[in-house]
Tab-separated table of C-alpha atoms and ligand atoms in Angstrom:
chain	number	residue	atom	x	y	z
A	290	MET	CA	192.755	0.794	-73.978
A	291	LYS	CA	196.679	0.455	-74.083
A	292	ASN	CA	199.108	3.217	-73.505
A	293	ILE	CA	202.346	2.707	-74.596
A	294	ILE	CA	205.351	4.770	-74.731
A	295	ILE	CA	207.304	5.381	-77.823
A	296	THR	CA	210.606	6.980	-77.439
A	297	GLY	CA	212.575	8.778	-79.586
A	298	GLY	CA	209.305	9.193	-81.830
A	299	ALA	CA	210.209	12.679	-83.276
A	300	GLY	CA	213.290	11.271	-85.100
A	301	PHE	CA	213.140	9.263	-88.519
A	302	ILE	CA	211.872	5.372	-87.784
A	303	GLY	CA	210.358	6.619	-84.549
A	304	SER	CA	208.002	8.691	-86.278
A	305	HIS	CA	207.344	6.503	-88.939
A	306	VAL	CA	206.159	3.911	-86.435
A	307	VAL	CA	204.187	6.583	-84.028
A	308	ARG	CA	202.227	7.528	-87.233
A	309	LEU	CA	201.636	4.240	-87.748
A	310	PHE	CA	200.272	3.744	-84.213
A	311	VAL	CA	198.490	6.464	-83.878
A	312	ASN	CA	196.598	6.020	-87.033
A	313	LYS	CA	196.230	2.081	-86.867
A	314	TYR	CA	194.926	1.562	-83.705
A	315	PRO	CA	192.660	4.414	-82.325
A	316	ASP	CA	192.210	2.577	-78.757
A	317	TYR	CA	195.928	3.065	-77.843
A	318	HIS	CA	197.650	6.806	-76.571
A	319	ILE	CA	200.718	6.857	-77.781
A	320	ILE	CA	202.962	8.806	-75.968
A	321	ASN	CA	205.704	9.537	-77.871
A	322	VAL	CA	208.667	10.535	-75.415
A	323	ASP	CA	211.474	12.346	-77.091
A	324	LYS	CA	214.438	14.940	-75.610
A	325	LEU	CA	214.715	16.481	-79.357
A	326	THR	CA	217.860	16.550	-80.336
A	327	TYR	CA	219.395	17.512	-83.146
A	328	ALA	CA	217.957	14.826	-84.640
A	329	GLY	CA	214.541	15.100	-82.970
A	330	ASN	CA	212.214	17.165	-85.202
A	331	LEU	CA	208.348	17.445	-84.579
A	332	ALA	CA	207.628	19.023	-88.024
A	333	ASN	CA	207.953	14.624	-88.971
A	334	LEU	CA	204.489	14.481	-87.385
A	335	LYS	CA	202.669	17.548	-88.416
A	336	ASP	CA	199.919	15.478	-89.925
A	337	ILE	CA	199.517	13.612	-86.714
A	338	GLU	CA	200.031	15.875	-83.917
A	339	ASN	CA	196.832	16.718	-83.387
A	340	LYS	CA	195.416	13.207	-82.936
A	341	PRO	CA	193.019	12.030	-79.949
A	342	ASN	CA	195.042	8.960	-78.850
A	343	TYR	CA	198.749	10.804	-79.294
A	344	THR	CA	200.834	12.610	-76.611
A	345	PHE	CA	203.956	14.579	-76.962
A	346	VAL	CA	206.198	14.480	-73.981
A	347	LYS	CA	209.894	16.626	-74.108
A	348	ALA	CA	211.886	14.530	-71.675
A	349	ASP	CA	215.691	13.333	-71.513
A	350	ILE	CA	215.450	9.377	-71.286
A	351	CYS	CA	218.470	9.578	-69.342
A	352	ASP	CA	216.309	11.804	-66.285
A	353	PHE	CA	215.269	8.537	-64.585
A	354	GLU	CA	212.976	10.943	-61.890
A	355	THR	CA	211.396	12.454	-65.096
A	356	ILE	CA	210.469	9.072	-66.654
A	357	MET	CA	209.774	7.229	-63.411
A	358	GLY	CA	206.548	10.346	-63.549
A	359	ILE	CA	205.621	9.683	-67.072
A	360	PHE	CA	205.108	5.518	-66.431
A	361	LYS	CA	203.283	6.039	-63.036
A	362	LYS	CA	200.602	9.533	-64.755
A	363	TYR	CA	199.981	7.727	-68.102
A	364	LYS	CA	200.043	3.942	-66.399
A	365	VAL	CA	202.193	2.388	-69.483
A	366	ASP	CA	201.347	-1.065	-70.209
A	367	GLY	CA	204.706	-1.167	-73.366
A	368	VAL	CA	207.351	0.434	-74.685
A	369	ILE	CA	209.100	0.808	-77.651
A	370	HIS	CA	212.216	2.417	-77.429
A	371	LEU	CA	213.556	3.645	-80.477
A	372	ALA	CA	215.389	6.850	-78.993
A	373	ALA	CA	219.695	6.479	-79.117
A	374	GLU	CA	222.063	8.958	-80.908
A	375	SER	CA	222.188	7.204	-84.460
A	376	HIS	CA	225.056	8.540	-86.708
A	377	VAL	CA	228.858	6.125	-86.502
A	378	ASP	CA	230.449	9.295	-87.343
A	379	ARG	CA	229.368	11.493	-84.116
A	380	SER	CA	229.712	8.373	-82.730
A	381	ILE	CA	233.603	8.785	-83.433
A	382	LYS	CA	234.016	12.318	-82.428
A	383	ASP	CA	231.999	12.038	-79.295
A	384	PRO	CA	231.190	8.620	-77.499
A	385	PHE	CA	230.561	9.736	-74.462
A	386	THR	CA	227.229	11.372	-75.622
A	387	PHE	CA	226.273	7.774	-77.156
A	388	ALA	CA	227.132	5.376	-73.794
A	389	GLN	CA	225.195	8.038	-71.628
A	390	THR	CA	222.008	8.189	-73.952
A	391	ASN	CA	222.547	4.674	-75.757
A	392	VAL	CA	223.590	2.611	-72.480
A	393	MET	CA	222.308	4.800	-68.996
A	394	GLY	CA	219.103	6.256	-70.975
A	395	THR	CA	217.718	2.365	-72.407
A	396	LEU	CA	218.932	1.382	-68.280
A	397	SER	CA	216.650	4.459	-67.095
A	398	MET	CA	214.083	2.965	-69.393
A	399	LEU	CA	213.735	-0.221	-67.971
A	400	GLN	CA	214.151	0.364	-64.511
A	401	ALA	CA	211.776	2.540	-64.605
A	402	ALA	CA	209.363	-0.364	-66.723
A	403	LYS	CA	209.941	-2.383	-64.038
A	404	LEU	CA	209.886	-0.413	-60.026
A	405	THR	CA	206.173	0.334	-61.791
A	406	TRP	CA	205.148	-2.952	-62.889
A	407	GLU	CA	206.467	-4.999	-60.300
A	408	SER	CA	204.580	-2.106	-58.194
A	409	LEU	CA	201.340	-3.416	-59.583
A	410	PRO	CA	199.043	-6.363	-58.420
A	411	GLU	CA	199.345	-7.920	-62.333
A	412	LYS	CA	202.458	-7.456	-62.077
A	413	TRP	CA	204.089	-8.443	-65.797
A	414	GLU	CA	200.514	-9.303	-67.443
A	415	GLY	CA	200.068	-7.689	-70.319
A	416	LYS	CA	202.969	-5.483	-70.467
A	417	ARG	CA	205.980	-5.193	-73.316
A	418	PHE	CA	209.781	-3.923	-73.244
A	419	TYR	CA	210.333	-3.705	-76.815
A	420	HIS	CA	213.639	-2.141	-78.071
A	421	ILE	CA	214.608	-1.595	-81.267
A	422	SER	CA	218.609	-2.282	-82.225
A	423	THR	CA	220.513	-2.402	-85.505
A	424	ASP	CA	222.270	-4.622	-86.843
A	425	GLU	CA	226.199	-3.412	-86.838
A	426	VAL	CA	226.039	-5.150	-83.160
A	427	TYR	CA	227.177	-8.016	-85.302
A	428	GLY	CA	230.600	-6.374	-86.424
A	429	ALA	CA	231.459	-6.569	-90.007
A	430	LEU	CA	231.268	-9.544	-92.431
A	431	GLU	CA	233.798	-10.674	-95.324
A	432	MET	CA	232.975	-9.255	-98.990
A	433	THR	CA	233.515	-11.525	-102.071
A	434	ASP	CA	232.816	-10.788	-105.452
A	435	PRO	CA	229.052	-11.979	-105.919
A	436	GLU	CA	229.579	-14.136	-108.926
A	437	GLY	CA	228.305	-17.646	-108.143
A	438	ILE	CA	226.699	-16.910	-104.713
A	439	GLU	CA	223.315	-17.198	-104.421
A	440	PRO	CA	221.283	-15.491	-102.062
A	441	PRO	CA	219.864	-18.025	-100.054
A	442	PHE	CA	216.884	-16.040	-99.756
A	443	THR	CA	214.235	-14.580	-102.546
A	444	THR	CA	211.057	-12.009	-101.486
A	445	LYS	CA	209.266	-9.707	-103.764
A	446	ALA	CA	211.196	-7.219	-102.637
A	447	SER	CA	214.541	-9.164	-103.675
A	448	SER	CA	213.302	-10.393	-107.160
A	449	GLY	CA	214.659	-7.211	-108.756
A	450	LYS	CA	217.427	-7.142	-111.570
A	451	HIS	CA	219.752	-6.403	-108.591
A	452	HIS	CA	219.926	-9.240	-106.065
A	453	LEU	CA	223.143	-9.585	-104.880
A	454	ALA	CA	225.095	-11.730	-101.465
A	455	TYR	CA	228.673	-10.024	-101.256
A	456	GLY	CA	229.267	-12.874	-99.194
A	457	SER	CA	228.535	-16.431	-97.990
A	458	LYS	CA	228.053	-15.488	-94.474
A	459	PHE	CA	225.230	-13.522	-93.195
A	460	PHE	CA	223.799	-11.613	-89.651
A	461	THR	CA	221.592	-14.564	-87.735
A	462	GLU	CA	220.474	-14.213	-84.219
A	463	ASP	CA	222.663	-16.506	-82.719
A	464	LEU	CA	225.937	-14.974	-83.671
A	465	LYS	CA	228.291	-13.484	-81.115
A	466	TYR	CA	227.934	-9.802	-80.558
A	467	MET	CA	231.273	-7.755	-82.089
A	468	PRO	CA	230.491	-4.213	-81.766
A	469	HIS	CA	233.281	-2.033	-83.971
A	470	SER	CA	232.487	1.725	-83.784
A	471	PRO	CA	231.641	3.658	-80.219
A	472	TYR	CA	227.798	3.386	-81.835
A	473	SER	CA	227.326	-0.013	-82.252
A	474	ALA	CA	229.151	-0.558	-78.731
A	475	SER	CA	226.520	1.764	-77.329
A	476	LYS	CA	224.085	-0.234	-79.131
A	477	ALA	CA	225.038	-4.117	-78.420
A	478	SER	CA	225.623	-2.970	-74.425
A	479	SER	CA	222.097	-1.687	-74.386
A	480	ASP	CA	220.797	-5.209	-76.121
A	481	HIS	CA	222.679	-6.944	-72.768
A	482	PHE	CA	221.083	-4.836	-70.511
A	483	VAL	CA	217.771	-5.568	-72.222
A	484	ARG	CA	217.606	-9.238	-72.072
A	485	ALA	CA	219.155	-8.902	-68.500
A	486	PHE	CA	215.751	-7.293	-67.159
A	487	HIS	CA	214.208	-10.474	-68.914
A	488	ASP	CA	216.997	-13.085	-67.334
A	489	THR	CA	217.156	-11.446	-63.626
A	490	TYR	CA	213.782	-9.906	-63.534
A	491	GLY	CA	211.487	-11.905	-65.540
A	492	MET	CA	210.464	-8.468	-67.745
A	493	PRO	CA	208.455	-9.536	-70.982
A	494	THR	CA	211.254	-7.745	-73.364
A	495	ILE	CA	211.816	-8.643	-77.328
A	496	VAL	CA	214.985	-6.780	-78.772
A	497	THR	CA	215.484	-6.405	-82.263
A	498	ASN	CA	218.410	-5.953	-85.166
A	499	CYS	CA	217.752	-3.982	-88.376
A	500	SER	CA	219.561	-3.246	-91.263
A	501	ASN	CA	220.397	0.072	-92.781
A	502	ASN	CA	216.748	1.904	-93.102
A	503	TYR	CA	216.519	5.156	-95.848
A	504	GLY	CA	213.139	6.584	-96.712
A	505	PRO	CA	211.380	10.131	-95.665
A	506	TYR	CA	212.091	12.193	-92.822
A	507	GLN	CA	215.773	10.547	-92.507
A	508	PHE	CA	217.942	13.216	-91.034
A	509	PRO	CA	220.505	14.122	-93.753
A	510	GLU	CA	223.734	13.154	-92.183
A	511	LYS	CA	222.692	9.828	-93.286
A	512	LEU	CA	224.235	8.805	-96.878
A	513	ILE	CA	221.071	8.727	-98.965
A	514	PRO	CA	218.898	12.117	-97.834
A	515	LEU	CA	222.418	13.438	-97.525
A	516	PHE	CA	223.706	12.938	-101.263
A	517	ILE	CA	220.161	13.471	-102.348
A	518	ASN	CA	220.243	17.491	-100.857
A	519	ASN	CA	223.904	17.637	-102.018
A	520	ILE	CA	222.993	16.589	-105.836
A	521	ARG	CA	219.982	18.917	-105.755
A	522	HIS	CA	222.174	21.954	-105.315
A	523	ARG	CA	225.492	20.655	-107.065
A	524	LYS	CA	227.421	19.859	-103.891
A	525	PRO	CA	230.305	17.184	-103.685
A	526	LEU	CA	228.985	13.763	-103.208
A	527	PRO	CA	231.358	12.627	-100.048
A	528	VAL	CA	232.336	9.041	-100.609
A	529	TYR	CA	234.175	7.198	-97.753
A	530	GLY	CA	237.400	5.124	-98.986
A	531	LYS	CA	236.503	3.490	-102.353
A	532	GLY	CA	232.774	3.046	-101.953
A	533	GLU	CA	232.985	-0.712	-101.481
A	534	ASN	CA	231.522	-1.316	-98.776
A	535	VAL	CA	227.926	-2.539	-98.427
A	536	ARG	CA	225.060	-2.112	-97.059
A	537	ASP	CA	221.806	-3.863	-96.547
A	538	TRP	CA	219.204	-1.015	-97.193
A	539	LEU	CA	215.073	-1.727	-96.194
A	540	TYR	CA	212.640	1.015	-96.799
A	541	VAL	CA	211.800	2.877	-93.166
A	542	GLU	CA	207.473	2.107	-93.437
A	543	ASP	CA	208.797	-1.814	-93.404
A	544	HIS	CA	210.601	-1.609	-90.429
A	545	ALA	CA	207.803	-0.094	-89.122
A	546	ARG	CA	205.342	-2.777	-90.130
A	547	ALA	CA	207.709	-5.832	-88.794
A	548	ILE	CA	207.942	-3.103	-85.472
A	549	ASP	CA	204.064	-3.538	-85.472
A	550	LEU	CA	203.941	-6.899	-85.951
A	551	ILE	CA	206.534	-7.921	-83.040
A	552	PHE	CA	205.221	-5.685	-80.715
A	553	HIS	CA	201.963	-7.718	-81.092
A	554	LYS	CA	202.336	-11.057	-82.095
A	555	GLY	CA	206.495	-11.081	-81.165
A	556	THR	CA	207.504	-14.416	-78.348
A	557	ILE	CA	208.841	-12.764	-75.513
A	558	ALA	CA	212.553	-13.056	-74.668
A	559	GLU	CA	213.165	-13.486	-78.365
A	560	THR	CA	215.738	-11.505	-80.531
A	561	TYR	CA	214.078	-11.103	-84.320
A	562	ASN	CA	216.764	-9.326	-87.135
A	563	ILE	CA	215.245	-7.512	-89.894
A	564	GLY	CA	216.548	-7.205	-93.173
A	565	GLY	CA	216.090	-5.877	-96.621
A	566	PHE	CA	217.240	-9.072	-98.528
A	567	ASN	CA	219.093	-5.621	-100.395
A	568	GLU	CA	222.872	-5.860	-100.132
A	569	TRP	CA	224.282	-2.562	-102.377
A	570	LYS	CA	227.913	-1.067	-102.718
A	571	ASN	CA	227.562	2.516	-101.823
A	572	ILE	CA	229.005	3.568	-104.772
A	573	ASP	CA	226.146	0.858	-106.633
A	574	ILE	CA	223.778	3.173	-105.077
A	575	ILE	CA	225.464	6.503	-105.082
A	576	LYS	CA	224.670	6.104	-108.805
A	577	VAL	CA	221.698	4.736	-108.584
A	578	VAL	CA	220.368	8.070	-106.312
A	579	ILE	CA	222.418	10.709	-109.157
A	580	ASN	CA	220.279	9.406	-111.610
A	581	THR	CA	216.812	9.218	-110.027
A	582	VAL	CA	217.320	12.878	-108.991
A	583	ASP	CA	218.640	14.079	-112.246
A	584	ARG	CA	215.359	12.695	-114.170
A	585	LEU	CA	213.021	13.755	-111.735
A	586	LEU	CA	214.888	17.453	-111.682
A	587	GLY	CA	214.776	17.062	-115.549
A	588	ARG	CA	218.525	17.321	-116.136
A	589	LYS	CA	219.862	14.686	-117.980
A	590	GLU	CA	220.644	11.106	-116.606
A	591	GLY	CA	223.930	11.055	-114.720
A	592	GLU	CA	224.911	14.658	-115.624
A	593	ASP	CA	225.649	14.842	-111.999
A	594	MET	CA	228.388	12.242	-111.511
A	595	ASN	CA	231.277	14.447	-111.603
A	596	LEU	CA	230.282	15.515	-108.299
A	597	ILE	CA	231.197	12.170	-106.580
A	598	THR	CA	234.483	12.857	-104.564
A	599	TYR	CA	236.499	10.105	-103.270
A	600	VAL	CA	237.331	11.094	-99.298
A	601	THR	CA	239.711	9.973	-96.397
A	602	ASP	CA	237.502	6.710	-95.134
A	603	ARG	CA	235.733	6.409	-91.591
A	604	ALA	CA	237.992	5.011	-89.207
A	605	GLY	CA	237.198	1.446	-88.299
A	606	HIS	CA	234.378	1.520	-91.400
A	607	ASP	CA	232.677	-2.128	-91.000
A	608	MET	CA	232.957	-3.780	-94.672
A	609	ARG	CA	229.744	-5.582	-95.111
A	610	TYR	CA	226.675	-5.727	-93.440
A	611	ALA	CA	223.868	-8.721	-94.595
A	612	ILE	CA	221.092	-9.662	-92.559
A	613	ASP	CA	219.588	-13.202	-92.663
A	614	SER	CA	215.457	-12.355	-91.608
A	615	ARG	CA	214.270	-15.449	-92.338
A	616	LYS	CA	212.933	-16.251	-88.901
A	617	LEU	CA	210.972	-13.208	-89.067
A	618	GLN	CA	209.416	-14.079	-92.252
A	619	ARG	CA	208.840	-17.904	-90.876
A	620	GLU	CA	207.580	-17.162	-87.719
A	621	LEU	CA	205.653	-14.126	-88.539
A	622	GLY	CA	205.511	-14.002	-92.203
A	623	TRP	CA	207.099	-10.642	-92.606
A	624	GLU	CA	208.735	-9.474	-95.752
A	625	PRO	CA	209.868	-6.083	-97.106
A	626	SER	CA	207.101	-5.480	-99.707
A	627	LEU	CA	209.232	-2.394	-102.072
A	628	GLN	CA	212.296	-3.307	-104.205
A	629	PHE	CA	214.831	-1.185	-103.798
A	630	GLU	CA	214.356	0.873	-107.069
A	631	GLU	CA	210.435	1.628	-106.438
A	632	GLY	CA	211.608	2.927	-102.267
A	633	ILE	CA	214.861	4.981	-103.580
A	634	GLU	CA	211.931	6.618	-106.598
A	635	LYS	CA	209.956	7.212	-103.592
A	636	THR	CA	212.226	8.549	-101.034
A	637	VAL	CA	214.067	10.991	-104.075
A	638	ARG	CA	210.598	12.250	-104.850
A	639	TRP	CA	209.453	12.931	-101.110
A	640	TYR	CA	212.791	15.224	-100.551
A	641	LEU	CA	212.204	16.764	-103.364
A	642	ASP	CA	208.805	17.895	-103.047
A	643	ASN	CA	209.300	18.534	-99.298
A	644	GLN	CA	212.415	21.121	-99.623
A	645	GLU	CA	210.790	22.903	-97.073
A	646	TRP	CA	211.468	20.564	-94.790
A	647	MET	CA	215.039	19.589	-95.620
A	648	ASP	CA	216.007	23.602	-95.811
A	649	ASN	CA	214.603	24.227	-92.009
A	650	ILE	CA	217.827	21.568	-90.998
A	651	THR	CA	220.226	22.519	-93.484
A	652	SER	CA	220.305	26.289	-92.343
A	653	GLY	CA	221.328	27.483	-89.284
A	654	GLU	CA	223.505	25.108	-86.680
A	655	TYR	CA	223.145	22.341	-89.122
A	656	GLU	CA	225.250	23.370	-91.675
A	657	LYS	CA	228.164	24.332	-89.426
A	658	TYR	CA	228.343	21.223	-87.935
A	659	TYR	CA	228.540	19.767	-91.700
A	660	GLU	CA	230.884	21.901	-92.671
A	661	SER	CA	233.375	21.145	-89.629
A	662	MET	CA	232.846	17.509	-90.017
A	663	TYR	CA	233.550	17.749	-93.424
A	664	ALA	CA	236.540	20.671	-93.385
A	665	ASN	CA	239.175	17.877	-92.432
A	666	ARG	CA	238.429	15.262	-94.794
B	211	LIG	P1	217.284	9.452	-85.215
B	211	LIG	O1	218.911	9.842	-84.882
B	211	LIG	O2	216.377	9.554	-86.360
B	211	LIG	O3	216.633	10.074	-83.925
B	211	LIG	C1	216.453	9.330	-82.687
B	211	LIG	C2	215.435	10.060	-81.870
B	211	LIG	O4	216.158	10.349	-80.530
B	211	LIG	C3	215.287	11.846	-81.702
B	211	LIG	O5	214.142	12.191	-81.972
B	211	LIG	C4	216.255	12.166	-80.749
B	211	LIG	O6	215.475	13.383	-80.723
B	211	LIG	C5	215.843	11.234	-79.727
B	211	LIG	N1	216.611	11.155	-78.641
B	211	LIG	C6	218.001	11.046	-78.592
B	211	LIG	N2	218.337	11.016	-77.412
B	211	LIG	C7	217.366	11.163	-76.675
B	211	LIG	C8	217.821	10.757	-75.197
B	211	LIG	N3	218.339	11.050	-74.317
B	211	LIG	N4	215.969	11.387	-74.745
B	211	LIG	C9	215.159	11.405	-75.349
B	211	LIG	N5	214.896	11.001	-76.567
B	211	LIG	C10	216.286	10.956	-77.412
B	211	LIG	O7	217.452	7.773	-84.824
B	211	LIG	P2	216.979	6.586	-86.172
B	211	LIG	O8	216.976	6.380	-87.428
B	211	LIG	O9	215.220	7.111	-86.442
B	211	LIG	O10	217.195	5.663	-84.969
B	211	LIG	C11	216.097	4.808	-84.182
B	211	LIG	C12	216.636	3.671	-83.258
B	211	LIG	O11	216.678	2.664	-84.572
B	211	LIG	C13	217.851	3.605	-82.966
B	211	LIG	O12	217.504	3.152	-81.660
B	211	LIG	C14	218.903	3.454	-83.664
B	211	LIG	O13	220.164	2.591	-83.155
B	211	LIG	C15	217.823	2.388	-84.443
B	211	LIG	N6	218.293	1.546	-85.528
B	211	LIG	C16	218.172	2.511	-86.486
B	211	LIG	C17	218.713	2.339	-88.109
B	211	LIG	C18	218.712	2.900	-89.009
B	211	LIG	O14	219.187	2.596	-90.346
B	211	LIG	N7	218.699	4.839	-88.972
B	211	LIG	C19	218.994	0.880	-88.066
B	211	LIG	C20	218.439	0.309	-87.376
B	211	LIG	C21	218.069	0.626	-86.052
B	212	LIG	P1	224.908	5.994	-93.070
B	212	LIG	O1	223.840	6.557	-93.699
B	212	LIG	O2	226.101	6.822	-91.900
B	212	LIG	O3	224.984	4.678	-92.318
B	212	LIG	P2	225.644	3.573	-91.197
B	212	LIG	O4	227.087	4.195	-90.755
B	212	LIG	O5	225.187	3.363	-89.903
B	212	LIG	O6	226.194	2.402	-92.604
B	212	LIG	O7	226.260	5.069	-93.794
B	212	LIG	C1	226.124	4.392	-94.943
B	212	LIG	C2	227.336	3.703	-95.746
B	212	LIG	O8	227.955	4.847	-96.543
B	212	LIG	C3	228.545	3.521	-94.785
B	212	LIG	O9	228.863	2.770	-95.642
B	212	LIG	C4	229.371	4.728	-94.818
B	212	LIG	C5	229.282	5.690	-95.921
B	212	LIG	N1	228.745	7.099	-96.096
B	212	LIG	C6	229.519	7.789	-97.220
B	212	LIG	O10	230.296	7.132	-98.366
B	212	LIG	N2	229.337	9.129	-97.384
B	212	LIG	C7	228.904	9.621	-96.161
B	212	LIG	O11	229.183	10.808	-96.103
B	212	LIG	C8	227.929	9.000	-95.299
B	212	LIG	C9	227.502	10.064	-94.264
B	212	LIG	C10	228.176	7.645	-95.578
């Protein structure tokens, strides 16, 4: 029996990790600790909420006393820490909340784990603190014409027609951190605290830095679910700048599989980059999404291209992210399983089939926030 806290389990990625662990490991007790901010949604976990090996605790990771209480009550052996403020645009408007949750919240989790585990006779034995982070901590990569640049890696997932590298440099685990947005600065800081707890106290920690995720249950402020919903309702699609920025996209269940593998087999104190081997310009993704939504809704493919609306660029908008995750491939045998076109088809289908999930979010408070975010763009 292992007792594992997953923080942020009611969010996008967290809900996939909770579902995977609860279903795959009936002998583990999964304790989902989530504050249920605007981004936390228990509807993401409806299918597993009554499983005997699952407990939900509504708590703020910054509330150290409460977190200590949870560690004591559940005799926690491991932590998979995902709770965070995660949206760059929000961090530009309100950096304080990002420092509070992402830095102080992570520190509170670390300190509770330390005080609890240090007081046990077995100390760190069999314990693990796994921190989930982002590739955005590395900053932005330069961008060149992909013509003539062979991506240095090929996988089943990247063997499709679109297998491009928009530059010759990639994020590797040994790169210096160069965060630009308040979001990535707060995540970088939290990564440093996690490593400091290993180096100072000997806590068994692991950090992973992953590229952009997409898939079911993503909050519709992020590019892909926002645009799917806007196309459905024939609302404008706000493309920042020229739409030329490049992101490396990974299907969320592939990330959850990597987390499972690394939690069990990863080497303590190591960092692993997790990526999709899958670089796309925003504008190219947007076109794929428009075509897919149109087709699945029985509209003429491409009919909604006129919704594309170029708006003022995001402040400090990072040009290109591209992950080199060959370390994880080599050492633990992980690879993304889906080609991007397959992943997008599954994702669009899911959002169209789960309109109630989307409507519950987009009606009410969120609608007002969204209007105010975009009012002056
Ligand atoms: P999300 O915004 O969808 O979910 C975050 C969850 O954390 C929500 O359930 C929210 O209620 C909870 N939370 C926020 N503040 C909290 C607090 N103070 N106490 C307890 N719970 C709190 O985020 P996501 O996209 O699922 O990202 C999860 C993690 O993965 C984050 O740490 C993020 O930095 C990292 N990450 C995300 C991506 C991505 O593409 N989404 C890529 C790489 C890494
Ligand atoms: P996002 O989903 O916010 O992820 P991140 O900023 O963490 O990469 O954005 C993905 C890309 O899409 C990013 O380059 C910004 C761009 N974008 C738009 O052009 N319009 C939008 O409305 C949003 C939300 C994002």
